Amino acid sequence: MSHQKFYSLFYYETMESFALSLATENDKIRHLQTIEWNKFPDGTPNISIPGFSNGTIEDNHILFLADFSIYNNILDQLSVLMVFAESFVSSLTILLPFVPTATMERVSKEGEVATANTMAWQFNSLPLSPGGPAKVCIYDLHTLQNRFYFKGGSLPKMLTAIPLLKAYIADNYIVPSNVVIAFPDEGACKRFGKMFPEHELVICGKKRKGDERIVAVIEGDCEGKQVIIVDDLVQSGGTLYSCKVALGEQGATGVDAFCTHAVFPNESWKRFLPNGDRSGFGRFIVTDSCPGRAAELQHQEPFVVLSLVDHFRQYL
């Protein structure tokens, strides 16, 4: 017989909107707590966690909403997680929608640092709660083998935002079944292709043209079709734009893009605005896994921001 969990919900300050939405009409959230995230004059963390005096931490199931897309505040959040793990909680569940170091999961020469492993070890060092290792819920982790870095004090739960995209397609495209799903490389197709059995698939990739290596359509047909390019994350977006151009040259009537994680360092998202040098996407669909960036993209054409809240609520 399964027993339903009821959570005390805590969150990092950039996840406040997510937390409030998650707690709304959610009988699994019994307590919503606000942590005081302050700094001492020298910049070191000065944090205060409520709940120790009113019984909402010890012997309770703790849910913490983390945001590691802001590198300067990772230590603050790890410090709070360590306190929770040492406080005799019944279980510790962490929503970490985006793992920023996941793209550095391997090395090609001695001396390089696989920071994906380093990050995972921060979680692995958490003391075990009575409920076992901390559960780290991650959306569309870049390269699935990253999950094997988590062990000991933490175990990953792999989640995906693809159901959000499929629901969006069903609600917003005239003939959803005619939408072609494209991938920027074979790796992305292997990762996500099986999740779109009802759609035709197209694979892009680099091939040699004279002395150059260009992005081209290497498999599939998109002529006369609406296309959505799918990948886990976007940084500068150069490859996605090159795919868009290649798909257009092959006869696609329109090209949209979907990436779970809108990283966009150095405000590179501005290049995709209607007056930017990478304009031309009908829709550029992302999620709020990086909440600060998602707030910037909200109401900016061609960007569409889908929230992970409802999907994560269903998972809980």
Short mmCIF file of C-alpha atoms in Angstrom, two decimals:
data_model
loop_
_atom_site.label_atom_id
_atom_site.label_comp_id
_atom_site.label_asym_id
_atom_site.label_seq_id
_atom_site.Cartn_x
_atom_site.Cartn_y
_atom_site.Cartn_z
CA MET A 1 0.00 0.00 0.00
CA SER A 2 1.47 3.37 -1.05
CA HIS A 3 1.45 6.36 1.25
CA GLN A 4 1.02 9.83 -0.22
CA LYS A 5 3.70 12.33 0.72
CA PHE A 6 2.91 15.82 1.96
CA TYR A 7 5.70 18.35 1.54
CA SER A 8 7.12 21.38 3.26
CA LEU A 9 8.10 23.52 0.27
CA PHE A 10 11.17 25.77 0.28
CA TYR A 11 12.73 27.57 -2.67
CA TYR A 12 15.52 29.78 -3.88
CA GLU A 13 14.37 33.37 -4.35
CA THR A 14 14.38 33.26 -8.17
CA MET A 15 11.99 30.30 -7.96
CA GLU A 16 9.36 32.21 -5.98
CA SER A 17 6.85 32.47 -8.80
CA PHE A 18 7.28 28.76 -9.56
CA ALA A 19 6.81 27.90 -5.87
CA LEU A 20 3.64 29.98 -5.51
CA SER A 21 2.14 28.40 -8.62
CA LEU A 22 3.13 24.89 -7.51
CA ALA A 23 1.54 25.38 -4.09
CA THR A 24 -1.74 26.76 -5.49
CA GLU A 25 -4.56 24.23 -5.08
CA ASN A 26 -2.02 21.51 -4.38
CA ASP A 27 -2.97 19.33 -1.43
CA LYS A 28 0.50 17.74 -1.45
CA ILE A 29 2.05 21.02 -0.26
CA ARG A 30 1.27 21.44 3.43
CA HIS A 31 3.69 24.27 4.21
CA LEU A 32 5.15 26.97 1.94
CA GLN A 33 8.24 28.51 3.55
CA THR A 34 10.28 31.58 2.59
CA ILE A 35 14.03 31.45 3.27
CA GLU A 36 15.87 34.69 4.01
CA TRP A 37 18.66 34.87 1.43
CA ASN A 38 20.97 37.63 2.62
CA LYS A 39 24.67 38.45 2.35
CA PHE A 40 27.20 39.71 4.85
CA PRO A 41 29.10 42.87 3.87
CA ASP A 42 31.97 40.72 2.56
CA GLY A 43 29.59 38.90 0.19
CA THR A 44 29.42 35.57 2.03
CA PRO A 45 26.00 33.95 2.60
CA ASN A 46 23.86 35.10 5.53
CA ILE A 47 20.90 32.73 5.36
CA SER A 48 18.05 32.03 7.75
CA ILE A 49 15.70 29.04 7.32
CA PRO A 50 12.26 29.20 9.01
CA GLY A 51 10.41 26.14 10.21
CA PHE A 52 12.61 24.76 12.97
CA SER A 53 10.39 26.21 15.70
CA ASN A 54 7.02 25.28 14.20
CA GLY A 55 7.78 21.67 13.32
CA THR A 56 7.78 21.90 9.53
CA ILE A 57 11.29 20.47 9.00
CA GLU A 58 12.20 17.58 11.30
CA ASP A 59 10.27 14.39 10.40
CA ASN A 60 8.79 16.15 7.35
CA HIS A 61 9.21 15.56 3.64
CA ILE A 62 11.15 18.52 2.29
CA LEU A 63 10.84 19.79 -1.29
CA PHE A 64 13.38 22.40 -2.38
CA LEU A 65 13.17 24.31 -5.67
CA ALA A 66 16.71 25.14 -6.80
CA ASP A 67 18.05 27.47 -9.49
CA PHE A 68 21.66 26.79 -10.46
CA SER A 69 21.52 28.91 -13.61
CA ILE A 70 22.99 31.72 -11.48
CA TYR A 71 26.50 30.50 -10.69
CA ASN A 72 27.17 33.01 -7.90
CA ASN A 73 24.34 31.61 -5.75
CA ILE A 74 25.02 27.88 -6.00
CA LEU A 75 26.96 27.79 -2.70
CA ASP A 76 24.05 29.46 -0.90
CA GLN A 77 21.65 26.75 -2.03
CA LEU A 78 24.04 23.87 -1.33
CA SER A 79 24.46 25.24 2.20
CA VAL A 80 20.70 25.13 2.74
CA LEU A 81 20.45 21.61 1.34
CA MET A 82 23.16 20.45 3.74
CA VAL A 83 21.18 21.86 6.68
CA PHE A 84 18.03 20.06 5.56
CA ALA A 85 19.90 16.77 5.16
CA GLU A 86 21.33 17.10 8.68
CA SER A 87 17.95 17.93 10.28
CA PHE A 88 16.35 14.46 10.48
CA VAL A 89 13.92 15.13 7.65
CA SER A 90 11.83 12.20 6.46
CA SER A 91 13.00 12.75 2.88
CA LEU A 92 14.63 15.42 0.74
CA THR A 93 13.46 16.08 -2.83
CA ILE A 94 15.24 18.70 -4.93
CA LEU A 95 13.92 20.15 -8.15
CA LEU A 96 17.00 21.20 -10.14
CA PRO A 97 15.46 21.92 -13.57
CA PHE A 98 18.76 22.85 -15.24
CA VAL A 99 22.26 21.54 -14.48
CA PRO A 100 24.63 24.18 -15.91
CA THR A 101 27.79 22.04 -15.79
CA ALA A 102 26.23 19.11 -17.67
CA THR A 103 27.89 20.14 -20.94
CA MET A 104 31.32 19.55 -19.35
CA GLU A 105 30.85 15.86 -18.58
CA ARG A 106 34.04 14.48 -20.12
CA VAL A 107 37.60 15.46 -20.88
CA SER A 108 39.73 15.07 -24.00
CA LYS A 109 43.12 15.57 -22.38
CA GLU A 110 44.73 15.40 -18.97
CA GLY A 111 44.25 18.54 -16.95
CA GLU A 112 40.73 19.34 -18.12
CA VAL A 113 38.12 19.29 -15.36
CA ALA A 114 34.80 17.49 -15.82
CA THR A 115 32.77 19.94 -13.75
CA ALA A 116 29.63 17.83 -14.25
CA ASN A 117 31.26 15.27 -11.95
CA THR A 118 32.28 17.99 -9.49
CA MET A 119 28.74 19.32 -9.31
CA ALA A 120 27.27 15.86 -8.75
CA TRP A 121 29.67 15.24 -5.88
CA GLN A 122 28.24 18.26 -4.06
CA PHE A 123 24.93 16.42 -3.95
CA ASN A 124 26.56 13.07 -3.25
CA SER A 125 28.06 14.50 -0.06
CA LEU A 126 24.61 15.17 1.46
CA PRO A 127 23.98 12.99 4.53
CA LEU A 128 21.34 10.31 4.06
CA SER A 129 17.93 11.12 5.48
CA PRO A 130 15.70 8.42 7.02
CA GLY A 131 14.04 8.22 3.60
CA GLY A 132 17.35 7.47 1.87
CA PRO A 133 19.33 9.52 -0.67
CA ALA A 134 18.14 12.93 -1.77
CA LYS A 135 16.06 12.74 -4.95
CA VAL A 136 17.33 15.25 -7.52
CA CYS A 137 14.70 15.90 -10.20
CA ILE A 138 16.29 17.14 -13.43
CA TYR A 139 14.69 18.11 -16.73
CA ASP A 140 16.37 17.00 -19.96
CA LEU A 141 19.85 16.54 -18.54
CA HIS A 142 22.43 17.19 -21.23
CA THR A 143 23.87 13.76 -22.16
CA LEU A 144 22.11 11.08 -20.15
CA GLN A 145 25.34 9.50 -18.90
CA ASN A 146 25.62 12.47 -16.55
CA ARG A 147 23.16 10.65 -14.30
CA PHE A 148 25.83 8.13 -13.31
CA TYR A 149 27.85 10.84 -11.55
CA PHE A 150 25.09 10.99 -8.93
CA LYS A 151 25.49 8.35 -6.22
CA GLY A 152 25.69 7.97 -2.48
CA GLY A 153 23.81 10.88 -0.95
CA SER A 154 21.77 11.66 -4.04
CA LEU A 155 20.05 9.91 -6.91
CA PRO A 156 18.71 11.61 -10.05
CA LYS A 157 15.17 11.43 -11.34
CA MET A 158 15.15 12.09 -15.08
CA LEU A 159 12.22 14.22 -16.27
CA THR A 160 11.54 15.66 -19.71
CA ALA A 161 9.69 18.72 -20.99
CA ILE A 162 8.75 17.03 -24.27
CA PRO A 163 5.14 16.39 -23.09
CA LEU A 164 4.77 20.17 -22.73
CA LEU A 165 5.89 20.66 -26.33
CA LYS A 166 3.55 17.95 -27.61
CA ALA A 167 0.62 19.54 -25.78
CA TYR A 168 1.57 22.93 -27.24
CA ILE A 169 1.69 21.47 -30.75
CA ALA A 170 -1.77 19.92 -30.29
CA ASP A 171 -3.25 23.23 -29.14
CA ASN A 172 -1.49 25.72 -31.43
CA TYR A 173 -0.87 24.13 -34.85
CA ILE A 174 -3.65 23.81 -37.41
CA VAL A 175 -2.80 20.21 -38.36
CA PRO A 176 -0.54 18.90 -35.57
CA SER A 177 0.16 15.60 -37.34
CA ASN A 178 1.67 17.48 -40.30
CA VAL A 179 4.34 19.09 -38.14
CA VAL A 180 7.80 17.67 -38.85
CA ILE A 181 10.24 17.34 -35.96
CA ALA A 182 13.85 18.16 -36.83
CA PHE A 183 17.03 17.64 -34.84
CA PRO A 184 20.32 19.54 -35.13
CA ASP A 185 22.34 16.30 -35.06
CA GLU A 186 22.01 12.53 -34.80
CA GLY A 187 22.60 12.62 -31.05
CA ALA A 188 19.53 14.77 -30.45
CA CYS A 189 17.48 12.43 -32.66
CA LYS A 190 18.59 9.38 -30.67
CA ARG A 191 17.71 11.23 -27.47
CA PHE A 192 14.29 12.59 -28.41
CA GLY A 193 13.21 10.95 -31.67
CA LYS A 194 11.32 8.07 -30.06
CA MET A 195 9.17 10.57 -28.17
CA PHE A 196 7.54 11.70 -31.44
CA PRO A 197 6.14 8.51 -33.01
CA GLU A 198 3.28 10.44 -34.64
CA HIS A 199 5.56 12.87 -36.50
CA GLU A 200 7.92 12.64 -39.45
CA LEU A 201 11.54 13.22 -38.41
CA VAL A 202 14.35 15.15 -40.07
CA ILE A 203 18.00 15.10 -39.04
CA CYS A 204 20.43 17.90 -39.75
CA GLY A 205 24.17 17.67 -39.47
CA LYS A 206 27.47 18.96 -40.76
CA LYS A 207 28.83 17.84 -44.10
CA ARG A 208 31.72 18.93 -46.25
CA LYS A 209 31.13 21.31 -49.14
CA GLY A 210 34.45 21.99 -50.83
CA ASP A 211 36.78 23.23 -48.11
CA GLU A 212 33.91 24.10 -45.76
CA ARG A 213 31.79 22.13 -43.33
CA ILE A 214 28.19 23.31 -43.54
CA VAL A 215 24.96 22.39 -41.76
CA ALA A 216 22.57 20.56 -44.06
CA VAL A 217 19.59 18.20 -43.98
CA ILE A 218 21.11 14.71 -43.99
CA GLU A 219 17.99 12.60 -43.49
CA GLY A 220 14.26 13.13 -43.99
CA ASP A 221 12.00 15.36 -46.05
CA CYS A 222 10.60 18.73 -44.96
CA GLU A 223 9.41 20.16 -48.29
CA GLY A 224 6.10 21.95 -47.86
CA LYS A 225 6.00 21.19 -44.13
CA GLN A 226 6.01 23.16 -40.90
CA VAL A 227 9.10 22.16 -38.92
CA ILE A 228 10.07 22.37 -35.24
CA ILE A 229 13.76 21.92 -34.37
CA VAL A 230 14.11 20.16 -31.00
CA ASP A 231 17.12 20.15 -28.66
CA ASP A 232 17.76 20.10 -24.93
CA LEU A 233 19.37 23.54 -24.59
CA VAL A 234 20.36 26.64 -26.49
CA GLN A 235 23.43 28.77 -25.85
CA SER A 236 24.42 31.09 -28.69
CA GLY A 237 21.92 29.39 -31.02
CA GLY A 238 24.28 29.37 -33.98
CA THR A 239 23.67 25.72 -34.83
CA LEU A 240 19.89 26.11 -34.54
CA TYR A 241 19.97 29.07 -36.90
CA SER A 242 22.10 27.16 -39.41
CA CYS A 243 19.56 24.31 -39.24
CA LYS A 244 16.75 26.77 -39.87
CA VAL A 245 18.50 28.04 -42.98
CA ALA A 246 19.14 24.49 -44.23
CA LEU A 247 15.52 23.47 -43.65
CA GLY A 248 14.30 26.55 -45.50
CA GLU A 249 16.53 25.69 -48.45
CA GLN A 250 14.94 22.23 -48.49
CA GLY A 251 11.45 23.71 -48.82
CA ALA A 252 10.12 23.97 -45.26
CA THR A 253 7.19 26.40 -45.18
CA GLY A 254 8.08 27.58 -41.68
CA VAL A 255 10.62 26.74 -39.00
CA ASP A 256 10.14 26.96 -35.22
CA ALA A 257 12.46 25.81 -32.44
CA PHE A 258 12.07 24.19 -29.04
CA CYS A 259 14.75 23.98 -26.34
CA THR A 260 14.03 23.05 -22.74
CA HIS A 261 16.79 25.24 -21.33
CA ALA A 262 17.14 28.84 -22.54
CA VAL A 263 20.71 29.53 -21.44
CA PHE A 264 21.53 32.32 -23.92
CA PRO A 265 24.76 33.70 -22.36
CA ASN A 266 25.72 37.30 -23.12
CA GLU A 267 22.14 38.13 -24.12
CA SER A 268 22.52 36.09 -27.30
CA TRP A 269 18.71 35.73 -27.39
CA LYS A 270 18.48 39.27 -28.72
CA ARG A 271 19.91 38.08 -32.04
CA PHE A 272 16.65 36.11 -32.59
CA LEU A 273 14.38 39.14 -32.21
CA PRO A 274 12.63 40.38 -35.38
CA ASN A 275 15.39 42.94 -36.01
CA GLY A 276 18.25 40.56 -35.12
CA ASP A 277 20.70 38.88 -37.47
CA ARG A 278 19.24 35.46 -36.58
CA SER A 279 15.60 36.37 -37.01
CA GLY A 280 13.17 34.25 -39.00
CA PHE A 281 11.90 31.67 -36.52
CA GLY A 282 8.13 31.68 -36.33
CA ARG A 283 8.21 30.59 -32.72
CA PHE A 284 11.14 29.94 -30.40
CA ILE A 285 9.68 27.82 -27.60
CA VAL A 286 11.50 27.38 -24.27
CA THR A 287 10.63 26.55 -20.66
CA ASP A 288 11.17 28.39 -17.38
CA SER A 289 13.95 26.00 -16.25
CA CYS A 290 16.24 29.08 -16.16
CA PRO A 291 13.80 31.46 -14.46
CA GLY A 292 15.80 34.66 -14.84
CA ARG A 293 16.22 34.16 -18.57
CA ALA A 294 12.60 33.05 -18.97
CA ALA A 295 11.44 36.30 -17.38
CA GLU A 296 13.46 38.26 -19.94
CA LEU A 297 12.02 36.28 -22.85
CA GLN A 298 8.40 36.54 -21.75
CA HIS A 299 6.45 38.73 -24.21
CA GLN A 300 9.45 38.99 -26.56
CA GLU A 301 8.68 37.91 -30.13
CA PRO A 302 9.30 35.15 -31.31
CA PHE A 303 9.76 33.55 -27.87
CA VAL A 304 7.13 31.40 -26.17
CA VAL A 305 7.78 30.36 -22.56
CA LEU A 306 6.16 27.17 -21.28
CA SER A 307 6.10 26.62 -17.52
CA LEU A 308 7.24 23.35 -15.98
CA VAL A 309 4.94 23.88 -12.98
CA ASP A 310 1.96 21.78 -14.05
CA HIS A 311 4.15 18.94 -15.30
CA PHE A 312 6.10 18.82 -12.04
CA ARG A 313 2.88 19.04 -10.02
CA GLN A 314 1.62 15.94 -11.82
CA TYR A 315 4.91 14.16 -11.14
CA LEU A 316 4.62 14.85 -7.41
#
